PDB file of C-alpha atoms in Angstrom:
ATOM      1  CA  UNK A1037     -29.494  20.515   2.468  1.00 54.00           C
ATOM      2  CA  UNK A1038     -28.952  22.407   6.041  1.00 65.00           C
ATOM      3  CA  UNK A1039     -28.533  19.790   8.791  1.00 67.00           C
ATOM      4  CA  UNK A1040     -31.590  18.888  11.507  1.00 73.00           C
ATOM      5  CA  UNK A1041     -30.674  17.509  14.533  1.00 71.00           C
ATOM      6  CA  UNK A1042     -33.007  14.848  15.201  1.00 75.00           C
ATOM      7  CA  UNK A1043     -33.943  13.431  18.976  1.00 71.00           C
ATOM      8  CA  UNK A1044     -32.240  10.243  20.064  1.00 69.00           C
ATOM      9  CA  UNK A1045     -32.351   7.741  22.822  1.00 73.00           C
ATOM     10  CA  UNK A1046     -29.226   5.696  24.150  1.00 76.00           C
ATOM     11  CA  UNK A1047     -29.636   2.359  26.065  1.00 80.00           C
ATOM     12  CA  UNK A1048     -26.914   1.770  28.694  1.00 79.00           C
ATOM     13  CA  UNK A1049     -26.393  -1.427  29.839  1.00 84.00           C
ATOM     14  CA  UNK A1050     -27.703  -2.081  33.470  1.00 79.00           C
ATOM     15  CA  UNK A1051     -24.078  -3.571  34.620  1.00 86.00           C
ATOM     16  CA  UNK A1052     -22.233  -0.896  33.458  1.00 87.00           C
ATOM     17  CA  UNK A1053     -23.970   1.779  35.483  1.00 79.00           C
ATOM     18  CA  UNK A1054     -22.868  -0.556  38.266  1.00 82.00           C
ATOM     19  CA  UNK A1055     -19.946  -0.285  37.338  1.00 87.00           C
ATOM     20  CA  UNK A1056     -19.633   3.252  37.544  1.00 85.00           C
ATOM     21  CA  UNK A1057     -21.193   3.526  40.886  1.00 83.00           C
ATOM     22  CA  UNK A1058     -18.692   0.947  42.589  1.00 87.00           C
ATOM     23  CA  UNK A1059     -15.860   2.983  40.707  1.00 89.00           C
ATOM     24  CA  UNK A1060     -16.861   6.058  42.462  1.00 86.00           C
ATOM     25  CA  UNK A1061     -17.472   4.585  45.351  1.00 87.00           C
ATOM     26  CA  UNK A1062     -13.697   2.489  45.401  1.00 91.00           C
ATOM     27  CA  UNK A1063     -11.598   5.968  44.165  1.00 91.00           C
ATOM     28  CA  UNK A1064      -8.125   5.995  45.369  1.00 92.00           C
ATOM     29  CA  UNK A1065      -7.114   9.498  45.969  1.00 91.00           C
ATOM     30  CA  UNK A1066      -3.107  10.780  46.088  1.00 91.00           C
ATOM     31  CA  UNK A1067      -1.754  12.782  48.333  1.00 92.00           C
ATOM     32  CA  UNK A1068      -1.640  16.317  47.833  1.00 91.00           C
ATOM     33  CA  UNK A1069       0.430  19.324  49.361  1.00 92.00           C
ATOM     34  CA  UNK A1070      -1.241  21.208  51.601  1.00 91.00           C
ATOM     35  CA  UNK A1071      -2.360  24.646  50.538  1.00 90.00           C
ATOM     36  CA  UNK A1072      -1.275  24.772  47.085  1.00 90.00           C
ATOM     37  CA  UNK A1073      -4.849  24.915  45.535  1.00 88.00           C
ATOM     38  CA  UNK A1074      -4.838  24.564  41.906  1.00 89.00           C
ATOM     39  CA  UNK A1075      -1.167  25.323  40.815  1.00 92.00           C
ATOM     40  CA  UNK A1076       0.007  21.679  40.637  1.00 91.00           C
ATOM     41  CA  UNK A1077      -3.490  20.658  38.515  1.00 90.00           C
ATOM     42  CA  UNK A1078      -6.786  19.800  39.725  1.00 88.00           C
ATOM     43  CA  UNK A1079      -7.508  20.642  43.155  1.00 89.00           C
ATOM     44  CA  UNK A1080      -8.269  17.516  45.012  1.00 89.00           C
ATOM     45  CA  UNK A1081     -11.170  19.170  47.469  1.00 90.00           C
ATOM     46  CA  UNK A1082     -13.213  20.728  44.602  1.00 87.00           C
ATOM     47  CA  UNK A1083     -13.082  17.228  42.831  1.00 89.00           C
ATOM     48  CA  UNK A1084     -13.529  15.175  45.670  1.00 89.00           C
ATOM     49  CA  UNK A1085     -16.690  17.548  46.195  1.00 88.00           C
ATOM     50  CA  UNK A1086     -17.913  17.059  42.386  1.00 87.00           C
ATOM     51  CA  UNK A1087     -17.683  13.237  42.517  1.00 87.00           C
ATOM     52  CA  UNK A1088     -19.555  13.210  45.964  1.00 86.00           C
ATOM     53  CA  UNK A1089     -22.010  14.686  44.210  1.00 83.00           C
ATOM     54  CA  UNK A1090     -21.997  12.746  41.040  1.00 81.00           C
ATOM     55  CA  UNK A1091     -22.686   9.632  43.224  1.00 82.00           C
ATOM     56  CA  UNK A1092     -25.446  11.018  45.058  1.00 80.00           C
ATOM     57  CA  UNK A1093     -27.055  12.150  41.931  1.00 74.00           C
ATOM     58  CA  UNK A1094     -26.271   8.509  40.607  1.00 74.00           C
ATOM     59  CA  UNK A1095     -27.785   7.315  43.818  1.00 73.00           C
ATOM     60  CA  UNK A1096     -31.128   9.570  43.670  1.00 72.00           C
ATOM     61  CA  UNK A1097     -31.172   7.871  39.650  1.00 72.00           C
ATOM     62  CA  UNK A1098     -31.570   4.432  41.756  1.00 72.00           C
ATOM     63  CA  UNK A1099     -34.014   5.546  44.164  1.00 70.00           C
ATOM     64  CA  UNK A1100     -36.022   6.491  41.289  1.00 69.00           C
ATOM     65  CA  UNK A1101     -36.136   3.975  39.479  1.00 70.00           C
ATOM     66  CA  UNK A1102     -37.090   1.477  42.859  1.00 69.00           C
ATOM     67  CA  UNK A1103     -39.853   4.001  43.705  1.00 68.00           C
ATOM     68  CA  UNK A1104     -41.067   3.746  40.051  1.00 68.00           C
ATOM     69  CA  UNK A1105     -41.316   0.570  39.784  1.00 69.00           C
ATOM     70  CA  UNK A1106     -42.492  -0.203  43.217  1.00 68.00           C
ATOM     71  CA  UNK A1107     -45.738   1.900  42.147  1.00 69.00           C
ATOM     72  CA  UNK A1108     -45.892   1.111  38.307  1.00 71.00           C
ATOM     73  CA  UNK A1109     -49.158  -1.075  38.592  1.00 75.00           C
ATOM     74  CA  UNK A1110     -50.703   1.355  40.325  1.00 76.00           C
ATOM     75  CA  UNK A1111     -49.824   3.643  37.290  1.00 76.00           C
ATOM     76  CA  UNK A1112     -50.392   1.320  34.842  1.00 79.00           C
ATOM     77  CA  UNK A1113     -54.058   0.626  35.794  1.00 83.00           C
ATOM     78  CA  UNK A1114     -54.773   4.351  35.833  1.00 83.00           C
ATOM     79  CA  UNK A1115     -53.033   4.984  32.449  1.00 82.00           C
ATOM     80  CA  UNK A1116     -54.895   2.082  30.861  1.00 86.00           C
ATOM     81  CA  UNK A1117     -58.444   1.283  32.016  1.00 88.00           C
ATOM     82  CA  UNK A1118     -59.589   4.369  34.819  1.00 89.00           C
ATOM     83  CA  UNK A1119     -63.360   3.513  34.071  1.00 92.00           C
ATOM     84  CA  UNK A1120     -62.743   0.072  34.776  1.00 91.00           C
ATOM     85  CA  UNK A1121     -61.406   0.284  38.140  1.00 88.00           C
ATOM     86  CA  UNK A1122     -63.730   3.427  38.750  1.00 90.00           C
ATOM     87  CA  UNK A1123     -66.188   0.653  39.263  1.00 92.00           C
ATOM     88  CA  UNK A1124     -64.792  -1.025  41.972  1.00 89.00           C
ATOM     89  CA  UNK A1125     -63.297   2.100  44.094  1.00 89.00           C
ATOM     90  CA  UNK A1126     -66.715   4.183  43.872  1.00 89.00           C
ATOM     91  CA  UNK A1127     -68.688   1.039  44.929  1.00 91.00           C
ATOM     92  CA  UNK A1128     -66.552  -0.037  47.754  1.00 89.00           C
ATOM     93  CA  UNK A1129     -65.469   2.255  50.649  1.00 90.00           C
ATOM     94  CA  UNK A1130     -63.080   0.053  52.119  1.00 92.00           C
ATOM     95  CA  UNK A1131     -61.785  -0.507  49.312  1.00 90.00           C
ATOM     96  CA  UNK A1132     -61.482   3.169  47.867  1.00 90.00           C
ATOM     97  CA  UNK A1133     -59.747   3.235  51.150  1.00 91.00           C
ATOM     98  CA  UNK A1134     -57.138   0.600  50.774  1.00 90.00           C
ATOM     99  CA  UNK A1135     -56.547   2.595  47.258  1.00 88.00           C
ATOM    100  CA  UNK A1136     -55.511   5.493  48.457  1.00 86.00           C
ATOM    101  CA  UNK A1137     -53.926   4.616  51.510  1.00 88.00           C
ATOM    102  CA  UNK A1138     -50.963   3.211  49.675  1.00 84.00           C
ATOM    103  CA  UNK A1139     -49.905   6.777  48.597  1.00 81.00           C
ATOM    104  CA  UNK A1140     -50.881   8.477  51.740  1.00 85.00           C
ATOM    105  CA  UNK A1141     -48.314   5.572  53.868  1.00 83.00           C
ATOM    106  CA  UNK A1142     -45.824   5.186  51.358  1.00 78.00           C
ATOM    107  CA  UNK A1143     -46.733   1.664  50.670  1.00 74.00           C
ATOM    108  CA  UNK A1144     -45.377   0.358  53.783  1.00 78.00           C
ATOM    109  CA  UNK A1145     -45.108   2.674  57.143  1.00 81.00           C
ATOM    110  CA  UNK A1146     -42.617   0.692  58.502  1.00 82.00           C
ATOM    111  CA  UNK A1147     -39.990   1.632  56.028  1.00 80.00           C
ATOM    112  CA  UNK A1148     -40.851   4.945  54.852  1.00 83.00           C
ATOM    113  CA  UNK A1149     -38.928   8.295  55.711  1.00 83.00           C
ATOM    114  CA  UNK A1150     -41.919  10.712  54.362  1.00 88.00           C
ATOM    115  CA  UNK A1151     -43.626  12.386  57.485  1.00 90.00           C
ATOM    116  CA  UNK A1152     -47.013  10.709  58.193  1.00 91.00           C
ATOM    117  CA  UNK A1153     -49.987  11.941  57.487  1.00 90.00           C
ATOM    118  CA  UNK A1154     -52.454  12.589  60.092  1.00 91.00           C
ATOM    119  CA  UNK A1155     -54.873  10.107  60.495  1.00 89.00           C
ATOM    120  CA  UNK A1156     -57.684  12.139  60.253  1.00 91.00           C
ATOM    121  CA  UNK A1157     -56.805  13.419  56.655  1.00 91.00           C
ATOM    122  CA  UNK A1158     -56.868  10.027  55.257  1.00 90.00           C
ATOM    123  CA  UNK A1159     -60.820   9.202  55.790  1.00 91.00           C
ATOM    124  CA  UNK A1160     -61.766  12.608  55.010  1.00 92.00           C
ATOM    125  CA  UNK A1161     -60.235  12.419  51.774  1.00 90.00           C
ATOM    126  CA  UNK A1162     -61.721   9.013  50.913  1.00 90.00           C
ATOM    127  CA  UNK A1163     -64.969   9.762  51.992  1.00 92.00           C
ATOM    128  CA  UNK A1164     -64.666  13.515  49.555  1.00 92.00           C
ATOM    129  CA  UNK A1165     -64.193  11.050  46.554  1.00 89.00           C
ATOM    130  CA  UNK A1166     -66.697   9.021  47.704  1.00 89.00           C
ATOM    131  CA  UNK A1167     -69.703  11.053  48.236  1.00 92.00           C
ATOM    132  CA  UNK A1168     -68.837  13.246  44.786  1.00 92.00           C
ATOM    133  CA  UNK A1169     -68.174  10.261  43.021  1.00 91.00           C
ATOM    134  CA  UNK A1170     -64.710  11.181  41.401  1.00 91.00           C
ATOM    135  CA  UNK A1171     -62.693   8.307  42.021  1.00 88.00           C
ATOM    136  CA  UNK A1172     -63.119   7.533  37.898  1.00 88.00           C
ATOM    137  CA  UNK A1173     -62.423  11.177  37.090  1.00 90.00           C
ATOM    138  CA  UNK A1174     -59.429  11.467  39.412  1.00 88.00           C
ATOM    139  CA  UNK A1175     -57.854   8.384  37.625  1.00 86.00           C
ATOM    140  CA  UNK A1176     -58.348   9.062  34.326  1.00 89.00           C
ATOM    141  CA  UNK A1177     -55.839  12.113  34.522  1.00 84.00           C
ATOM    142  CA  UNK A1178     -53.371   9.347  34.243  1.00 81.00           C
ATOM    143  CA  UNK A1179     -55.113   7.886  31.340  1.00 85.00           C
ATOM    144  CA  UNK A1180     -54.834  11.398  29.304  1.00 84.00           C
ATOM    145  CA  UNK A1181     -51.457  12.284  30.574  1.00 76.00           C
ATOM    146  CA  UNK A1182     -49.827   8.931  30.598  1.00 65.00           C
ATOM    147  CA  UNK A1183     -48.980   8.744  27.254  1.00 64.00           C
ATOM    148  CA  UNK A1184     -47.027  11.665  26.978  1.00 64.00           C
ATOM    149  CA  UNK A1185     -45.314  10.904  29.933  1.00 60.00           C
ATOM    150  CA  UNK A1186     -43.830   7.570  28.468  1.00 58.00           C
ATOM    151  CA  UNK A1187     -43.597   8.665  25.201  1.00 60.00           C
ATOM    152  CA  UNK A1188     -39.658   9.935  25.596  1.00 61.00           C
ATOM    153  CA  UNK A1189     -38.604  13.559  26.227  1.00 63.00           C
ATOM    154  CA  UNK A1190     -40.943  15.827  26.082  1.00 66.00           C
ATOM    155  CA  UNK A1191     -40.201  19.148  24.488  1.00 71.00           C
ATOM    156  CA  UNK A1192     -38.752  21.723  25.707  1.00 73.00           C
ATOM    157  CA  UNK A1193     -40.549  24.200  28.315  1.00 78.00           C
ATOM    158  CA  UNK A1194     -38.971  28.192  28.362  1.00 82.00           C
ATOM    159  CA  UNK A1195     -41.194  28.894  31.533  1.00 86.00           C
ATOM    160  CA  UNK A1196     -39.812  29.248  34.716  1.00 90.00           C
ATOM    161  CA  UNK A1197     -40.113  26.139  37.023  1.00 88.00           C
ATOM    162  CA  UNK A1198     -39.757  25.321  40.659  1.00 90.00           C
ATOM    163  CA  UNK A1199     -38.524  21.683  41.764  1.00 89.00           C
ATOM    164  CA  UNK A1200     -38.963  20.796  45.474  1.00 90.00           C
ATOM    165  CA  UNK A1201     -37.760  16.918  46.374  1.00 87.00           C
ATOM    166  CA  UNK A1202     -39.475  15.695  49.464  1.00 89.00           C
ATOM    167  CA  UNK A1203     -38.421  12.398  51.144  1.00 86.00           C
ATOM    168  CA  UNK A1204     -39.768   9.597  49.323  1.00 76.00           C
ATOM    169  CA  UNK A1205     -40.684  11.230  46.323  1.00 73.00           C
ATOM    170  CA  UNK A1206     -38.463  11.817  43.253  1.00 65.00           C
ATOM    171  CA  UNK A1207     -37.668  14.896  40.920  1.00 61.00           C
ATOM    172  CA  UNK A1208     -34.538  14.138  39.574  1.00 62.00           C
ATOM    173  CA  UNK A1209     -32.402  17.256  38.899  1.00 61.00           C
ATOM    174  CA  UNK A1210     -31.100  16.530  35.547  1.00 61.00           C
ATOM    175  CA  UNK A1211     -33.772  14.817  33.582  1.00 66.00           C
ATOM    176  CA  UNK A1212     -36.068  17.754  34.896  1.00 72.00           C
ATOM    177  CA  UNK A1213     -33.696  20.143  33.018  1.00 70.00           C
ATOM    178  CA  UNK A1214     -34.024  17.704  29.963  1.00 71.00           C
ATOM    179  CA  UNK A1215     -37.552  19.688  29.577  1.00 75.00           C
ATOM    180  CA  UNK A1216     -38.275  22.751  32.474  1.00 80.00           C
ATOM    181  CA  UNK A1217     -36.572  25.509  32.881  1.00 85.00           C
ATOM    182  CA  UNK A1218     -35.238  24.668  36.548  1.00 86.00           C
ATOM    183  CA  UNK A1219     -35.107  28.097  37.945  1.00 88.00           C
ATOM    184  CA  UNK A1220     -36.005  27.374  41.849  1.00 90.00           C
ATOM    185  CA  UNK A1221     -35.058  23.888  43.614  1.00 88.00           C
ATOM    186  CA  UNK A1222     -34.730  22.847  47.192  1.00 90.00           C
ATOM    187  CA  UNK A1223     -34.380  19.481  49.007  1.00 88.00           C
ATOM    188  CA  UNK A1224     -36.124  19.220  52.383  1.00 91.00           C
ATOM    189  CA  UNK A1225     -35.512  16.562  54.912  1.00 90.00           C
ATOM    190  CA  UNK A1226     -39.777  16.419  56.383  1.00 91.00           C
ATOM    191  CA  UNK A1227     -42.911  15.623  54.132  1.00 91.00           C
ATOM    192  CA  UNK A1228     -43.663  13.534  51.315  1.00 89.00           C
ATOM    193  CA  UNK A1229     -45.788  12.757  47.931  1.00 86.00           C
ATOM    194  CA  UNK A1230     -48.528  14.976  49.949  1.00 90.00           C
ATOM    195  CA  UNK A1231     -46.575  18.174  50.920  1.00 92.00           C
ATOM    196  CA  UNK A1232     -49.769  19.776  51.670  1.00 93.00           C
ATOM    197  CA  UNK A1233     -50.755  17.398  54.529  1.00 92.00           C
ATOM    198  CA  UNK A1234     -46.834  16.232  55.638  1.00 93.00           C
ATOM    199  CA  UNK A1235     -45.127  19.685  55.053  1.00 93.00           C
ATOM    200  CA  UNK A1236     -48.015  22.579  54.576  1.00 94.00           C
ATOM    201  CA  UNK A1237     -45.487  25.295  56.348  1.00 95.00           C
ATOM    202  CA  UNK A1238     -42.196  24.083  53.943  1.00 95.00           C
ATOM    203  CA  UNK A1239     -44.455  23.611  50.978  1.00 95.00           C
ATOM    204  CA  UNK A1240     -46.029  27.345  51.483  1.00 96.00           C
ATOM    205  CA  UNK A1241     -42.371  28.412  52.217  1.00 95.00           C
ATOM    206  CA  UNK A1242     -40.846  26.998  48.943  1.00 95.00           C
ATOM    207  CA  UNK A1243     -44.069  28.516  46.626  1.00 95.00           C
ATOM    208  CA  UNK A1244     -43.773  32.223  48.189  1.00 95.00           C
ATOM    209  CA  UNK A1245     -39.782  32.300  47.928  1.00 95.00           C
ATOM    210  CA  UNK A1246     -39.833  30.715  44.385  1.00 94.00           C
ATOM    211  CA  UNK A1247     -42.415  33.579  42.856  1.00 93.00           C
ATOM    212  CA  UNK A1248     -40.914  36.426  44.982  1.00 92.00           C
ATOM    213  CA  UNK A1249     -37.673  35.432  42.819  1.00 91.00           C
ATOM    214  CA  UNK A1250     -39.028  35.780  39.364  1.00 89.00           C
ATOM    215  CA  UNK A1251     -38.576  38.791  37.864  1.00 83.00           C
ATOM    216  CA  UNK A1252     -41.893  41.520  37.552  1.00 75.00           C
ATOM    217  CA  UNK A1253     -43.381  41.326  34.134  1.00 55.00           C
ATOM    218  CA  UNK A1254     -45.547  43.659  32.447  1.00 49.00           C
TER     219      UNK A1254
END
C-alpha cells in the first residue's frame, strides 16, 4: 500500500521558544580574519545577517500573537453570535460607534504606531452602516469564515498572492507561505489595518506594482 502523507500539528512548549529568542539574542560571535569570505567556513557577515533576521521573524511571531489576542473577543463575538450583537450595534449609534472605533484607533491611540485615521472617516463610516443597516451582515462574514480560519492549515492555494504588512497589523511571512503562493510582499513603515484611509497612495502603489509583475495570460 503506497504511502499518504497525512497533515500534522506540533505543540512547542511556550518556554522553549523563549529560549530560543534569548539564545539569539545572547550569541557570542569569534573573531574572524578580515577579508577571507568563505574559505575558512561559514562567513560570519552572511550568518550574522540570517540570524538577524531569524529573530525579527521570531519577533513579528510575538507581535502576532499579542495583537491576536488583544482583539480575540472582538473575533470571537463575530465568529459566534453576529445576529446577536447586530441588535445592539444597529440600535445604538454611539454604540456602533464605540464598535468600530477600536479598529479604526488601534485599541488605544496612545500606543499605536499605525497612521491615524482622519477624523472625519470614522463617523462617516458609522453612520454608512447605520442608515443601510449592515452592521449584522458585516459581522457575520466572521461567522462563515471563522471556522475555516481556526480549523488548522488551510490547503494549499497555486494562485499568485500579494502580502503587504502595515504597522500594527500582521501577515506573517512564513505561515502565509504555509497556504498562498507569496509572489509580491513589501513592509511599509505608514498606515495600518485600514490602508485605504491611513496609506491610500502606498496601498494603490503596492496593488499596481504587484499585477504589473504577473506574467500576461491568455
Amino acid at each position: 500500500m503506497p504511502f499518504a502523507p497525512r497533515p500534522f500539528q506540533i505543540d512547542i512548549p511556550e518556554a522553549d521558544l523563549v529560549d530560543l529568542a534569548e539564545r539569539l539574542d545572547r550569541t557570542r560571535w569569534p573573531d574572524e580574519l578580515p577579508g577571507v569570505g568563505w574559505s575558512y567556513g561559514v562567513g560570519k557577515k552572511w550568518l550574522r545577517d540570517l540570524v538577524d533576521h531569524w529573530r525579527a521573524d521570531r519577533k513579528r511571531t510575538l507581535d502576532h500573537e499579542r495583537w491576536w489576542y488583544g482583539r480575540s473577543g472582538y473575533m470571537h463575538e463575530m465568529s459566534t453570535r453576529p445576529q446577536t450583537i447586530a441588535y445592539a450595534l444597529n440600535d445604538l449609534p454611539a454604540g456602533q460607534l464605540a464598535w468600530n472605533l477600536e479598529w479604526f484607533v488601534d485599541y488605544d491611540p496612545t500606543q499605536t504606531n499605525q497612521t491615524p485615521v482622519d477624523r472625519d472617516a470614522i463617523p462617516t463610516n458609522v453612520t454608512i452602516f447605520r442608515l443601510t443597516a449592515t452592521a449584522g451582515s458585516a459581522a457575520r462574514l466572521n461567522f462563515e469564515v471563522g471556522p475555516e480560519l481556526l480549523a488548522g492549515r488551510p490547503s494549499p492555494s497555486g494562485v499568485p498572492t500579494a502580502v503587504a504588512n502595515f504597522p500594527g497589523d500582521n501577515a506573517i511571512q512564513e505561515p502565509v507561505r504555509l497556504s498562498d503562493t507569496v509572489a509580491h510582499r513589501r513592509e511599509y513603515e505608514r498606515g495600518g489595518h485600514f490602508p485605504t484611509l491611513q496609506a491610500p497612495e502606498e496601498l494603490v502603489s503596492d496593488i499596481r506594482e504587484f499585477f504589473r509583475s504577473l506574467p500576461d495570460t491568455p
